[in-house]
Amino acid sequence: MVVDEQVVDRLLHALADTTRRDIVRRCLAGEASVSRLAEAYPMSFAAVQKHVAVLERAGLVSKERSGREQLVRTDVDAVRRARDALEQLEATWRGRVDRMSDLLTERNENDERDKP
Amino acid sequence: MVVDEQVVDRLLHALADTTRRDIVRRCLAGEASVSRLAEAYPMSFAAVQKHVAVLERAGLVSKERSGREQLVRTDVDAVRRARDALEQLEATWRGRVDRMSDLLTERNENDERDKP
DNA sequence: CTAACGTACAACCAAATGGTTGTAGATGAA
DNA sequence: TTCATCTACAACCATTTGGTTGTACGTTAG
């Protein structure tokens, strides 16, 4: 179940911004319209709109129309998937470390060196 | 023990790039010089150097001089801290959800169907 | 219907990103 | 010493990012 690298890129990039993480948090605690969200930050409505778009592209939130408002809702599963993605990364890396340990243990004189 | 937002920003941004994640992985499985790393990617030495710098600024790797080479080593603890940071984020968000649930539960004592 | 509200989107801008090439300084090998 | 290697860093460039303002459009309230 290898997570697509591109997906991970978008996911981590989306979360690598304080405002966006805050939006995720806010929209987890009850849905909020984009304009209501915009009131919470020292930036324009359009700017917040863009942040929401980035989160949406990463699959972290989704929008649902309700009358003339657009309600933003955090996808809790997506947040979990984000955590799992990092966990998987860590597992891969850790796996490498483990295999490395094995190699070191049984390593004798095999000194390989590739030169292009 | 709140993780500094700025630190999280740098951490997640550093990891939001396939090449950089690969560098982290490679430098976990044995140290590698920057030039050796550069051989592994379809980009210039300077570009890889910049990627390493980003990882270093995020505290994910460190460099150690060995002769004329600069060995890059992934800080395993930093990787763990990265995972923990996301976990903490998730915990915060989850906490919000839980408190939200509590509110809903308490409100439910009256057992009425009020529509806002 | 009209006015106000919420949204979408385009155009624009400064700054950051991700890449390049070129130059210069250390260091190890011959 | 001389030369090849490894690194650091500056200058430059194209694209993306994160912000702005302005305009247009659908929806709701009065």
PDB file of C-alpha atoms (C1' of nucleotides) in Angstrom:
ATOM      1  CA  MET A   1       0.000   0.000   0.000  1.00  0.00           C
ATOM      2  CA  VAL A   2       2.559   2.513  -1.140  1.00  0.00           C
ATOM      3  CA  VAL A   3       1.381   6.080  -0.847  1.00  0.00           C
ATOM      4  CA  ASP A   4       1.881   8.035  -4.027  1.00  0.00           C
ATOM      5  CA  GLU A   5       4.789  10.417  -3.595  1.00  0.00           C
ATOM      6  CA  GLN A   6       2.892  13.221  -5.247  1.00  0.00           C
ATOM      7  CA  VAL A   7       0.060  12.799  -2.795  1.00  0.00           C
ATOM      8  CA  VAL A   8       2.461  12.951   0.125  1.00  0.00           C
ATOM      9  CA  ASP A   9       4.029  16.066  -1.354  1.00  0.00           C
ATOM     10  CA  ARG A  10       0.681  17.823  -1.495  1.00  0.00           C
ATOM     11  CA  LEU A  11      -0.315  16.600   1.928  1.00  0.00           C
ATOM     12  CA  LEU A  12       2.818  17.755   3.722  1.00  0.00           C
ATOM     13  CA  HIS A  13       2.970  21.001   1.795  1.00  0.00           C
ATOM     14  CA  ALA A  14      -0.611  21.746   2.755  1.00  0.00           C
ATOM     15  CA  LEU A  15       0.203  21.178   6.399  1.00  0.00           C
ATOM     16  CA  ALA A  16       3.452  23.139   6.314  1.00  0.00           C
ATOM     17  CA  ASP A  17       1.673  26.407   7.018  1.00  0.00           C
ATOM     18  CA  THR A  18       0.447  27.640  10.379  1.00  0.00           C
ATOM     19  CA  THR A  19      -2.685  29.269   9.008  1.00  0.00           C
ATOM     20  CA  ARG A  20      -3.678  26.160   7.094  1.00  0.00           C
ATOM     21  CA  ARG A  21      -3.136  23.910  10.101  1.00  0.00           C
ATOM     22  CA  ASP A  22      -5.331  26.288  12.073  1.00  0.00           C
ATOM     23  CA  ILE A  23      -8.019  26.120   9.418  1.00  0.00           C
ATOM     24  CA  VAL A  24      -7.934  22.350   9.615  1.00  0.00           C
ATOM     25  CA  ARG A  25      -8.322  22.569  13.370  1.00  0.00           C
ATOM     26  CA  ARG A  26     -11.177  25.047  13.206  1.00  0.00           C
ATOM     27  CA  CYS A  27     -13.051  23.050  10.611  1.00  0.00           C
ATOM     28  CA  LEU A  28     -12.731  19.954  12.692  1.00  0.00           C
ATOM     29  CA  ALA A  29     -14.570  21.668  15.524  1.00  0.00           C
ATOM     30  CA  GLY A  30     -17.721  22.351  13.611  1.00  0.00           C
ATOM     31  CA  GLU A  31     -18.077  23.463  10.058  1.00  0.00           C
ATOM     32  CA  ALA A  32     -17.467  27.038   9.121  1.00  0.00           C
ATOM     33  CA  SER A  33     -18.126  29.099   6.058  1.00  0.00           C
ATOM     34  CA  VAL A  34     -15.169  30.525   4.198  1.00  0.00           C
ATOM     35  CA  SER A  35     -16.144  34.087   5.076  1.00  0.00           C
ATOM     36  CA  ARG A  36     -16.453  33.193   8.742  1.00  0.00           C
ATOM     37  CA  LEU A  37     -13.016  31.617   8.562  1.00  0.00           C
ATOM     38  CA  ALA A  38     -11.668  34.724   6.907  1.00  0.00           C
ATOM     39  CA  GLU A  39     -12.744  36.818   9.895  1.00  0.00           C
ATOM     40  CA  ALA A  40     -10.311  34.851  12.041  1.00  0.00           C
ATOM     41  CA  TYR A  41      -7.145  35.740  10.174  1.00  0.00           C
ATOM     42  CA  PRO A  42      -5.342  38.968   9.405  1.00  0.00           C
ATOM     43  CA  MET A  43      -5.691  38.540   5.673  1.00  0.00           C
ATOM     44  CA  SER A  44      -8.219  38.992   2.943  1.00  0.00           C
ATOM     45  CA  PHE A  45     -11.104  36.714   2.134  1.00  0.00           C
ATOM     46  CA  ALA A  46      -9.430  35.721  -1.127  1.00  0.00           C
ATOM     47  CA  ALA A  47      -6.263  34.707   0.695  1.00  0.00           C
ATOM     48  CA  VAL A  48      -8.184  32.402   3.012  1.00  0.00           C
ATOM     49  CA  GLN A  49     -10.031  31.080   0.005  1.00  0.00           C
ATOM     50  CA  LYS A  50      -6.691  30.109  -1.514  1.00  0.00           C
ATOM     51  CA  HIS A  51      -5.546  28.394   1.668  1.00  0.00           C
ATOM     52  CA  VAL A  52      -8.747  26.384   1.698  1.00  0.00           C
ATOM     53  CA  ALA A  53      -8.129  25.480  -1.935  1.00  0.00           C
ATOM     54  CA  VAL A  54      -4.679  24.141  -1.068  1.00  0.00           C
ATOM     55  CA  LEU A  55      -6.160  22.051   1.737  1.00  0.00           C
ATOM     56  CA  GLU A  56      -8.867  20.841  -0.590  1.00  0.00           C
ATOM     57  CA  ARG A  57      -6.368  19.835  -3.270  1.00  0.00           C
ATOM     58  CA  ALA A  58      -4.577  17.805  -0.608  1.00  0.00           C
ATOM     59  CA  GLY A  59      -7.849  16.168   0.310  1.00  0.00           C
ATOM     60  CA  LEU A  60      -7.745  17.463   3.863  1.00  0.00           C
ATOM     61  CA  VAL A  61     -10.993  19.392   3.708  1.00  0.00           C
ATOM     62  CA  SER A  62     -14.048  19.454   1.529  1.00  0.00           C
ATOM     63  CA  LYS A  63     -16.601  22.138   0.829  1.00  0.00           C
ATOM     64  CA  GLU A  64     -20.322  21.758   0.831  1.00  0.00           C
ATOM     65  CA  ARG A  65     -22.715  24.366  -0.362  1.00  0.00           C
ATOM     66  CA  SER A  66     -25.389  25.470   2.046  1.00  0.00           C
ATOM     67  CA  GLY A  67     -27.465  28.264   0.642  1.00  0.00           C
ATOM     68  CA  ARG A  68     -25.105  31.029  -0.327  1.00  0.00           C
ATOM     69  CA  GLU A  69     -22.474  29.852   2.104  1.00  0.00           C
ATOM     70  CA  GLN A  70     -19.780  27.306   1.419  1.00  0.00           C
ATOM     71  CA  LEU A  71     -19.173  25.191   4.492  1.00  0.00           C
ATOM     72  CA  VAL A  72     -15.681  23.841   4.991  1.00  0.00           C
ATOM     73  CA  ARG A  73     -15.356  20.507   6.707  1.00  0.00           C
ATOM     74  CA  THR A  74     -12.148  18.761   7.686  1.00  0.00           C
ATOM     75  CA  ASP A  75     -11.920  15.184   6.555  1.00  0.00           C
ATOM     76  CA  VAL A  76     -10.939  13.446   9.768  1.00  0.00           C
ATOM     77  CA  ASP A  77      -9.899  10.355   7.867  1.00  0.00           C
ATOM     78  CA  ALA A  78      -7.607  12.472   5.723  1.00  0.00           C
ATOM     79  CA  VAL A  79      -5.927  13.797   8.835  1.00  0.00           C
ATOM     80  CA  ARG A  80      -5.467  10.268   9.980  1.00  0.00           C
ATOM     81  CA  ARG A  81      -4.093   9.351   6.568  1.00  0.00           C
ATOM     82  CA  ALA A  82      -1.616  12.208   6.860  1.00  0.00           C
ATOM     83  CA  ARG A  83      -0.398  10.843  10.149  1.00  0.00           C
ATOM     84  CA  ASP A  84      -0.233   7.356   8.694  1.00  0.00           C
ATOM     85  CA  ALA A  85       1.743   8.628   5.724  1.00  0.00           C
ATOM     86  CA  LEU A  86       4.406  10.043   7.989  1.00  0.00           C
ATOM     87  CA  GLU A  87       4.293   6.913  10.067  1.00  0.00           C
ATOM     88  CA  GLN A  88       4.826   4.876   6.934  1.00  0.00           C
ATOM     89  CA  LEU A  89       7.744   7.083   5.968  1.00  0.00           C
ATOM     90  CA  GLU A  90       9.229   6.575   9.370  1.00  0.00           C
ATOM     91  CA  ALA A  91       8.646   2.847   9.099  1.00  0.00           C
ATOM     92  CA  THR A  92      10.415   2.711   5.751  1.00  0.00           C
ATOM     93  CA  TRP A  93      13.306   4.666   7.109  1.00  0.00           C
ATOM     94  CA  ARG A  94      13.410   2.599  10.243  1.00  0.00           C
ATOM     95  CA  GLY A  95      13.311  -0.528   8.109  1.00  0.00           C
ATOM     96  CA  ARG A  96      16.379   0.712   6.354  1.00  0.00           C
ATOM     97  CA  VAL A  97      18.109   1.192   9.640  1.00  0.00           C
ATOM     98  CA  ASP A  98      17.237  -2.305  10.701  1.00  0.00           C
ATOM     99  CA  ARG A  99      18.465  -3.820   7.443  1.00  0.00           C
ATOM    100  CA  MET A 100      21.575  -1.726   7.809  1.00  0.00           C
ATOM    101  CA  SER A 101      22.190  -3.210  11.199  1.00  0.00           C
ATOM    102  CA  ASP A 102      21.844  -6.666   9.731  1.00  0.00           C
ATOM    103  CA  LEU A 103      24.323  -5.870   7.015  1.00  0.00           C
ATOM    104  CA  LEU A 104      26.795  -4.514   9.478  1.00  0.00           C
ATOM    105  CA  THR A 105      26.483  -7.617  11.602  1.00  0.00           C
ATOM    106  CA  GLU A 106      27.156 -10.111   8.818  1.00  0.00           C
ATOM    107  CA  ARG A 107      29.455  -7.888   6.818  1.00  0.00           C
ATOM    108  CA  ASN A 108      32.926  -9.238   6.171  1.00  0.00           C
ATOM    109  CA  GLU A 109      35.026  -7.823   3.398  1.00  0.00           C
ATOM    110  CA  ASN A 110      32.526  -6.897   0.699  1.00  0.00           C
ATOM    111  CA  ASP A 111      33.682  -3.445  -0.196  1.00  0.00           C
ATOM    112  CA  GLU A 112      31.633  -2.303  -3.142  1.00  0.00           C
ATOM    113  CA  ARG A 113      32.146   1.036  -4.730  1.00  0.00           C
ATOM    114  CA  ASP A 114      30.401   2.175  -7.885  1.00  0.00           C
ATOM    115  CA  LYS A 115      31.939   4.782 -10.076  1.00  0.00           C
ATOM    116  CA  PRO A 116      30.066   6.352 -12.980  1.00  0.00           C
TER     117      PRO A 116
ATOM    118  CA  MET B   1       5.137  21.082  25.522  1.00  0.00           C
ATOM    119  CA  VAL B   2       3.761  22.903  22.524  1.00  0.00           C
ATOM    120  CA  VAL B   3       5.895  22.533  19.443  1.00  0.00           C
ATOM    121  CA  ASP B   4       6.826  25.875  17.982  1.00  0.00           C
ATOM    122  CA  GLU B   5       4.710  26.509  14.920  1.00  0.00           C
ATOM    123  CA  GLN B   6       7.689  27.818  13.007  1.00  0.00           C
ATOM    124  CA  VAL B   7       9.573  24.612  13.692  1.00  0.00           C
ATOM    125  CA  VAL B   8       6.670  22.536  12.433  1.00  0.00           C
ATOM    126  CA  ASP B   9       6.469  24.712   9.344  1.00  0.00           C
ATOM    127  CA  ARG B  10      10.107  24.050   8.517  1.00  0.00           C
ATOM    128  CA  LEU B  11       9.833  20.376   9.331  1.00  0.00           C
ATOM    129  CA  LEU B  12       6.818  19.689   7.150  1.00  0.00           C
ATOM    130  CA  HIS B  13       8.073  21.893   4.359  1.00  0.00           C
ATOM    131  CA  ALA B  14      11.376  20.030   4.359  1.00  0.00           C
ATOM    132  CA  LEU B  15       9.552  16.734   4.065  1.00  0.00           C
ATOM    133  CA  ALA B  16       7.125  17.928   1.402  1.00  0.00           C
ATOM    134  CA  ASP B  17       9.548  17.093  -1.390  1.00  0.00           C
ATOM    135  CA  THR B  18      10.187  13.652  -2.848  1.00  0.00           C
ATOM    136  CA  THR B  19      13.897  14.228  -3.389  1.00  0.00           C
ATOM    137  CA  ARG B  20      14.401  15.445   0.145  1.00  0.00           C
ATOM    138  CA  ARG B  21      12.522  12.513   1.629  1.00  0.00           C
ATOM    139  CA  ASP B  22      14.743  10.249  -0.425  1.00  0.00           C
ATOM    140  CA  ILE B  23      17.837  11.996   0.864  1.00  0.00           C
ATOM    141  CA  VAL B  24      16.633  11.462   4.395  1.00  0.00           C
ATOM    142  CA  ARG B  25      16.134   7.785   3.615  1.00  0.00           C
ATOM    143  CA  ARG B  26      19.520   7.380   1.991  1.00  0.00           C
ATOM    144  CA  CYS B  27      21.329   9.114   4.824  1.00  0.00           C
ATOM    145  CA  LEU B  28      19.618   6.924   7.322  1.00  0.00           C
ATOM    146  CA  ALA B  29      21.101   3.881   5.631  1.00  0.00           C
ATOM    147  CA  GLY B  30      24.697   4.861   6.112  1.00  0.00           C
ATOM    148  CA  GLU B  31      26.222   8.259   5.808  1.00  0.00           C
ATOM    149  CA  ALA B  32      26.915   9.678   2.391  1.00  0.00           C
ATOM    150  CA  SER B  33      28.872  12.639   1.162  1.00  0.00           C
ATOM    151  CA  VAL B  34      26.997  15.385  -0.624  1.00  0.00           C
ATOM    152  CA  SER B  35      28.714  14.616  -3.919  1.00  0.00           C
ATOM    153  CA  ARG B  36      27.834  10.939  -3.647  1.00  0.00           C
ATOM    154  CA  LEU B  37      24.243  11.943  -2.962  1.00  0.00           C
ATOM    155  CA  ALA B  38      24.303  14.222  -5.979  1.00  0.00           C
ATOM    156  CA  GLU B  39      25.154  11.268  -8.219  1.00  0.00           C
ATOM    157  CA  ALA B  40      21.813   9.724  -7.335  1.00  0.00           C
ATOM    158  CA  TYR B  41      19.610  12.493  -8.645  1.00  0.00           C
ATOM    159  CA  PRO B  42      19.035  14.065 -12.041  1.00  0.00           C
ATOM    160  CA  MET B  43      20.158  17.476 -10.890  1.00  0.00           C
ATOM    161  CA  SER B  44      23.302  19.417 -10.207  1.00  0.00           C
ATOM    162  CA  PHE B  45      25.511  19.140  -7.173  1.00  0.00           C
ATOM    163  CA  ALA B  46      24.481  22.618  -6.076  1.00  0.00           C
ATOM    164  CA  ALA B  47      20.808  21.684  -6.217  1.00  0.00           C
ATOM    165  CA  VAL B  48      21.349  18.688  -3.961  1.00  0.00           C
ATOM    166  CA  GLN B  49      23.423  20.894  -1.712  1.00  0.00           C
ATOM    167  CA  LYS B  50      20.426  23.200  -1.361  1.00  0.00           C
ATOM    168  CA  HIS B  51      18.107  20.315  -0.556  1.00  0.00           C
ATOM    169  CA  VAL B  52      20.490  19.169   2.147  1.00  0.00           C
ATOM    170  CA  ALA B  53      20.563  22.720   3.491  1.00  0.00           C
ATOM    171  CA  VAL B  54      16.770  22.733   3.759  1.00  0.00           C
ATOM    172  CA  LEU B  55      16.846  19.434   5.630  1.00  0.00           C
ATOM    173  CA  GLU B  56      19.576  20.755   7.863  1.00  0.00           C
ATOM    174  CA  ARG B  57      17.630  23.921   8.665  1.00  0.00           C
ATOM    175  CA  ALA B  58      14.744  21.694   9.694  1.00  0.00           C
ATOM    176  CA  GLY B  59      17.099  19.712  11.910  1.00  0.00           C
ATOM    177  CA  LEU B  60      16.469  16.485  10.017  1.00  0.00           C
ATOM    178  CA  VAL B  61      20.059  15.897   9.009  1.00  0.00           C
ATOM    179  CA  SER B  62      23.441  17.102  10.111  1.00  0.00           C
ATOM    180  CA  LYS B  63      26.744  17.319   8.324  1.00  0.00           C
ATOM    181  CA  GLU B  64      30.065  16.203   9.629  1.00  0.00           C
ATOM    182  CA  ARG B  65      33.333  16.914   7.975  1.00  0.00           C
ATOM    183  CA  SER B  66      35.532  13.970   7.156  1.00  0.00           C
ATOM    184  CA  GLY B  67      38.578  15.007   5.244  1.00  0.00           C
ATOM    185  CA  ARG B  68      37.440  16.898   2.209  1.00  0.00           C
ATOM    186  CA  GLU B  69      34.057  15.233   2.217  1.00  0.00           C
ATOM    187  CA  GLN B  70      31.010  16.384   4.095  1.00  0.00           C
ATOM    188  CA  LEU B  71      29.100  13.394   5.406  1.00  0.00           C
ATOM    189  CA  VAL B  72      25.357  13.790   5.723  1.00  0.00           C
ATOM    190  CA  ARG B  73      23.685  11.905   8.509  1.00  0.00           C
ATOM    191  CA  THR B  74      19.985  11.709   9.200  1.00  0.00           C
ATOM    192  CA  ASP B  75      19.034  12.515  12.756  1.00  0.00           C
ATOM    193  CA  VAL B  76      16.850   9.550  13.608  1.00  0.00           C
ATOM    194  CA  ASP B  77      15.494  11.361  16.638  1.00  0.00           C
ATOM    195  CA  ALA B  78      14.503  14.265  14.418  1.00  0.00           C
ATOM    196  CA  VAL B  79      12.547  11.894  12.220  1.00  0.00           C
ATOM    197  CA  ARG B  80      10.837  10.625  15.290  1.00  0.00           C
ATOM    198  CA  ARG B  81      10.169  14.181  16.394  1.00  0.00           C
ATOM    199  CA  ALA B  82       8.617  14.872  13.010  1.00  0.00           C
ATOM    200  CA  ARG B  83       6.277  11.958  13.466  1.00  0.00           C
ATOM    201  CA  ASP B  84       5.499  13.095  17.005  1.00  0.00           C
ATOM    202  CA  ALA B  85       4.774  16.606  15.775  1.00  0.00           C
ATOM    203  CA  LEU B  86       2.140  15.327  13.382  1.00  0.00           C
ATOM    204  CA  GLU B  87       0.837  13.044  16.063  1.00  0.00           C
ATOM    205  CA  GLN B  88       0.560  16.008  18.389  1.00  0.00           C
ATOM    206  CA  LEU B  89      -1.295  17.941  15.732  1.00  0.00           C
ATOM    207  CA  GLU B  90      -3.642  15.062  15.296  1.00  0.00           C
ATOM    208  CA  ALA B  91      -4.060  14.850  19.069  1.00  0.00           C
ATOM    209  CA  THR B  92      -4.925  18.542  19.256  1.00  0.00           C
ATOM    210  CA  TRP B  93      -7.426  18.171  16.488  1.00  0.00           C
ATOM    211  CA  ARG B  94      -8.795  15.008  17.994  1.00  0.00           C
ATOM    212  CA  GLY B  95      -9.048  16.797  21.325  1.00  0.00           C
ATOM    213  CA  ARG B  96     -11.222  19.359  19.679  1.00  0.00           C
ATOM    214  CA  VAL B  97     -13.424  16.650  18.319  1.00  0.00           C
ATOM    215  CA  ASP B  98     -13.684  15.039  21.733  1.00  0.00           C
ATOM    216  CA  ARG B  99     -14.613  18.304  23.419  1.00  0.00           C
ATOM    217  CA  MET B 100     -17.111  18.819  20.688  1.00  0.00           C
ATOM    218  CA  SER B 101     -18.573  15.413  21.444  1.00  0.00           C
ATOM    219  CA  ASP B 102     -18.752  16.294  25.144  1.00  0.00           C
ATOM    220  CA  LEU B 103     -20.678  19.424  24.375  1.00  0.00           C
ATOM    221  CA  LEU B 104     -23.058  17.495  22.235  1.00  0.00           C
ATOM    222  CA  THR B 105     -23.511  14.898  24.949  1.00  0.00           C
ATOM    223  CA  GLU B 106     -24.234  17.418  27.709  1.00  0.00           C
ATOM    224  CA  ARG B 107     -26.605  19.282  25.494  1.00  0.00           C
ATOM    225  CA  ASN B 108     -28.408  16.033  24.928  1.00  0.00           C
ATOM    226  CA  GLU B 109     -29.614  15.831  28.571  1.00  0.00           C
ATOM    227  CA  ASN B 110     -32.780  17.658  27.725  1.00  0.00           C
ATOM    228  CA  ASP B 111     -33.526  15.158  25.013  1.00  0.00           C
ATOM    229  CA  GLU B 112     -35.226  17.639  22.795  1.00  0.00           C
ATOM    230  CA  ARG B 113     -34.905  18.065  19.095  1.00  0.00           C
ATOM    231  CA  ASP B 114     -33.978  21.700  18.676  1.00  0.00           C
ATOM    232  CA  LYS B 115     -33.169  22.913  15.246  1.00  0.00           C
ATOM    233  CA  PRO B 116     -30.822  25.890  15.006  1.00  0.00           C
TER     234      PRO B 116
ATOM    235  C1'  DC C   1     -37.507  43.837  -6.953  1.00  0.00           C
ATOM    236  C1'  DT C   2     -33.479  45.565  -4.770  1.00  0.00           C
ATOM    237  C1'  DA C   3     -29.810  45.494  -1.665  1.00  0.00           C
ATOM    238  C1'  DA C   4     -26.589  43.052   0.928  1.00  0.00           C
ATOM    239  C1'  DC C   5     -24.025  38.969   1.452  1.00  0.00           C
ATOM    240  C1'  DG C   6     -21.052  35.005   0.239  1.00  0.00           C
ATOM    241  C1'  DT C   7     -18.454  33.227  -3.220  1.00  0.00           C
ATOM    242  C1'  DA C   8     -15.535  32.590  -7.377  1.00  0.00           C
ATOM    243  C1'  DC C   9     -12.045  34.087 -10.160  1.00  0.00           C
ATOM    244  C1'  DA C  10      -8.865  37.025 -12.719  1.00  0.00           C
ATOM    245  C1'  DA C  11      -4.986  40.180 -12.666  1.00  0.00           C
ATOM    246  C1'  DC C  12      -1.317  41.719 -10.393  1.00  0.00           C
ATOM    247  C1'  DC C  13       2.770  41.855  -7.205  1.00  0.00           C
ATOM    248  C1'  DA C  14       6.722  40.641  -3.955  1.00  0.00           C
ATOM    249  C1'  DA C  15       9.073  37.011  -2.142  1.00  0.00           C
ATOM    250  C1'  DA C  16      10.365  32.270  -1.869  1.00  0.00           C
ATOM    251  C1'  DT C  17      11.524  27.850  -4.380  1.00  0.00           C
ATOM    252  C1'  DG C  18      14.029  24.925  -7.156  1.00  0.00           C
ATOM    253  C1'  DG C  19      16.911  24.788 -10.497  1.00  0.00           C
ATOM    254  C1'  DT C  20      21.218  26.356 -13.222  1.00  0.00           C
ATOM    255  C1'  DT C  21      26.321  27.915 -14.019  1.00  0.00           C
ATOM    256  C1'  DG C  22      30.505  29.795 -12.500  1.00  0.00           C
ATOM    257  C1'  DT C  23      34.087  30.832  -9.222  1.00  0.00           C
ATOM    258  C1'  DA C  24      36.922  30.182  -5.333  1.00  0.00           C
ATOM    259  C1'  DG C  25      38.798  27.755  -1.154  1.00  0.00           C
ATOM    260  C1'  DA C  26      40.277  23.307   1.304  1.00  0.00           C
ATOM    261  C1'  DT C  27      41.964  18.954   1.281  1.00  0.00           C
ATOM    262  C1'  DG C  28      44.004  14.460  -0.285  1.00  0.00           C
ATOM    263  C1'  DA C  29      46.677  12.063  -3.674  1.00  0.00           C
ATOM    264  C1'  DA C  30      50.598  11.686  -6.903  1.00  0.00           C
TER     265       DA C  30
ATOM    266  C1'  DT D   1      54.242  21.107  -5.275  1.00  0.00           C
ATOM    267  C1'  DT D   2      50.749  20.254  -8.400  1.00  0.00           C
ATOM    268  C1'  DC D   3      46.475  18.463  -9.574  1.00  0.00           C
ATOM    269  C1'  DA D   4      42.052  16.469  -9.062  1.00  0.00           C
ATOM    270  C1'  DT D   5      38.192  16.336  -5.871  1.00  0.00           C
ATOM    271  C1'  DC D   6      34.795  18.060  -2.698  1.00  0.00           C
ATOM    272  C1'  DT D   7      32.586  21.779  -0.947  1.00  0.00           C
ATOM    273  C1'  DA D   8      30.722  26.548  -0.372  1.00  0.00           C
ATOM    274  C1'  DC D   9      28.587  30.295  -2.234  1.00  0.00           C
ATOM    275  C1'  DA D  10      27.148  33.935  -5.392  1.00  0.00           C
ATOM    276  C1'  DA D  11      24.511  35.304  -9.370  1.00  0.00           C
ATOM    277  C1'  DC D  12      20.992  34.380 -12.226  1.00  0.00           C
ATOM    278  C1'  DC D  13      16.485  32.548 -14.020  1.00  0.00           C
ATOM    279  C1'  DA D  14      11.665  30.497 -14.270  1.00  0.00           C
ATOM    280  C1'  DT D  15       7.983  29.106 -11.609  1.00  0.00           C
ATOM    281  C1'  DT D  16       5.292  28.878  -7.503  1.00  0.00           C
ATOM    282  C1'  DT D  17       3.517  30.895  -3.400  1.00  0.00           C
ATOM    283  C1'  DG D  18       1.061  33.943  -0.584  1.00  0.00           C
ATOM    284  C1'  DG D  19      -0.804  37.956  -0.545  1.00  0.00           C
ATOM    285  C1'  DT D  20      -3.552  41.958  -2.597  1.00  0.00           C
ATOM    286  C1'  DT D  21      -7.600  44.348  -5.196  1.00  0.00           C
ATOM    287  C1'  DG D  22     -11.325  44.356  -8.313  1.00  0.00           C
ATOM    288  C1'  DT D  23     -15.141  42.388 -10.751  1.00  0.00           C
ATOM    289  C1'  DA D  24     -18.913  39.335 -11.632  1.00  0.00           C
ATOM    290  C1'  DC D  25     -22.425  36.108 -10.212  1.00  0.00           C
ATOM    291  C1'  DG D  26     -25.783  33.463  -7.375  1.00  0.00           C
ATOM    292  C1'  DT D  27     -28.586  33.600  -3.166  1.00  0.00           C
ATOM    293  C1'  DT D  28     -31.008  35.417   0.670  1.00  0.00           C
ATOM    294  C1'  DA D  29     -33.224  39.095   3.314  1.00  0.00           C
ATOM    295  C1'  DG D  30     -36.177  43.102   3.401  1.00  0.00           C
TER     296       DG D  30
END
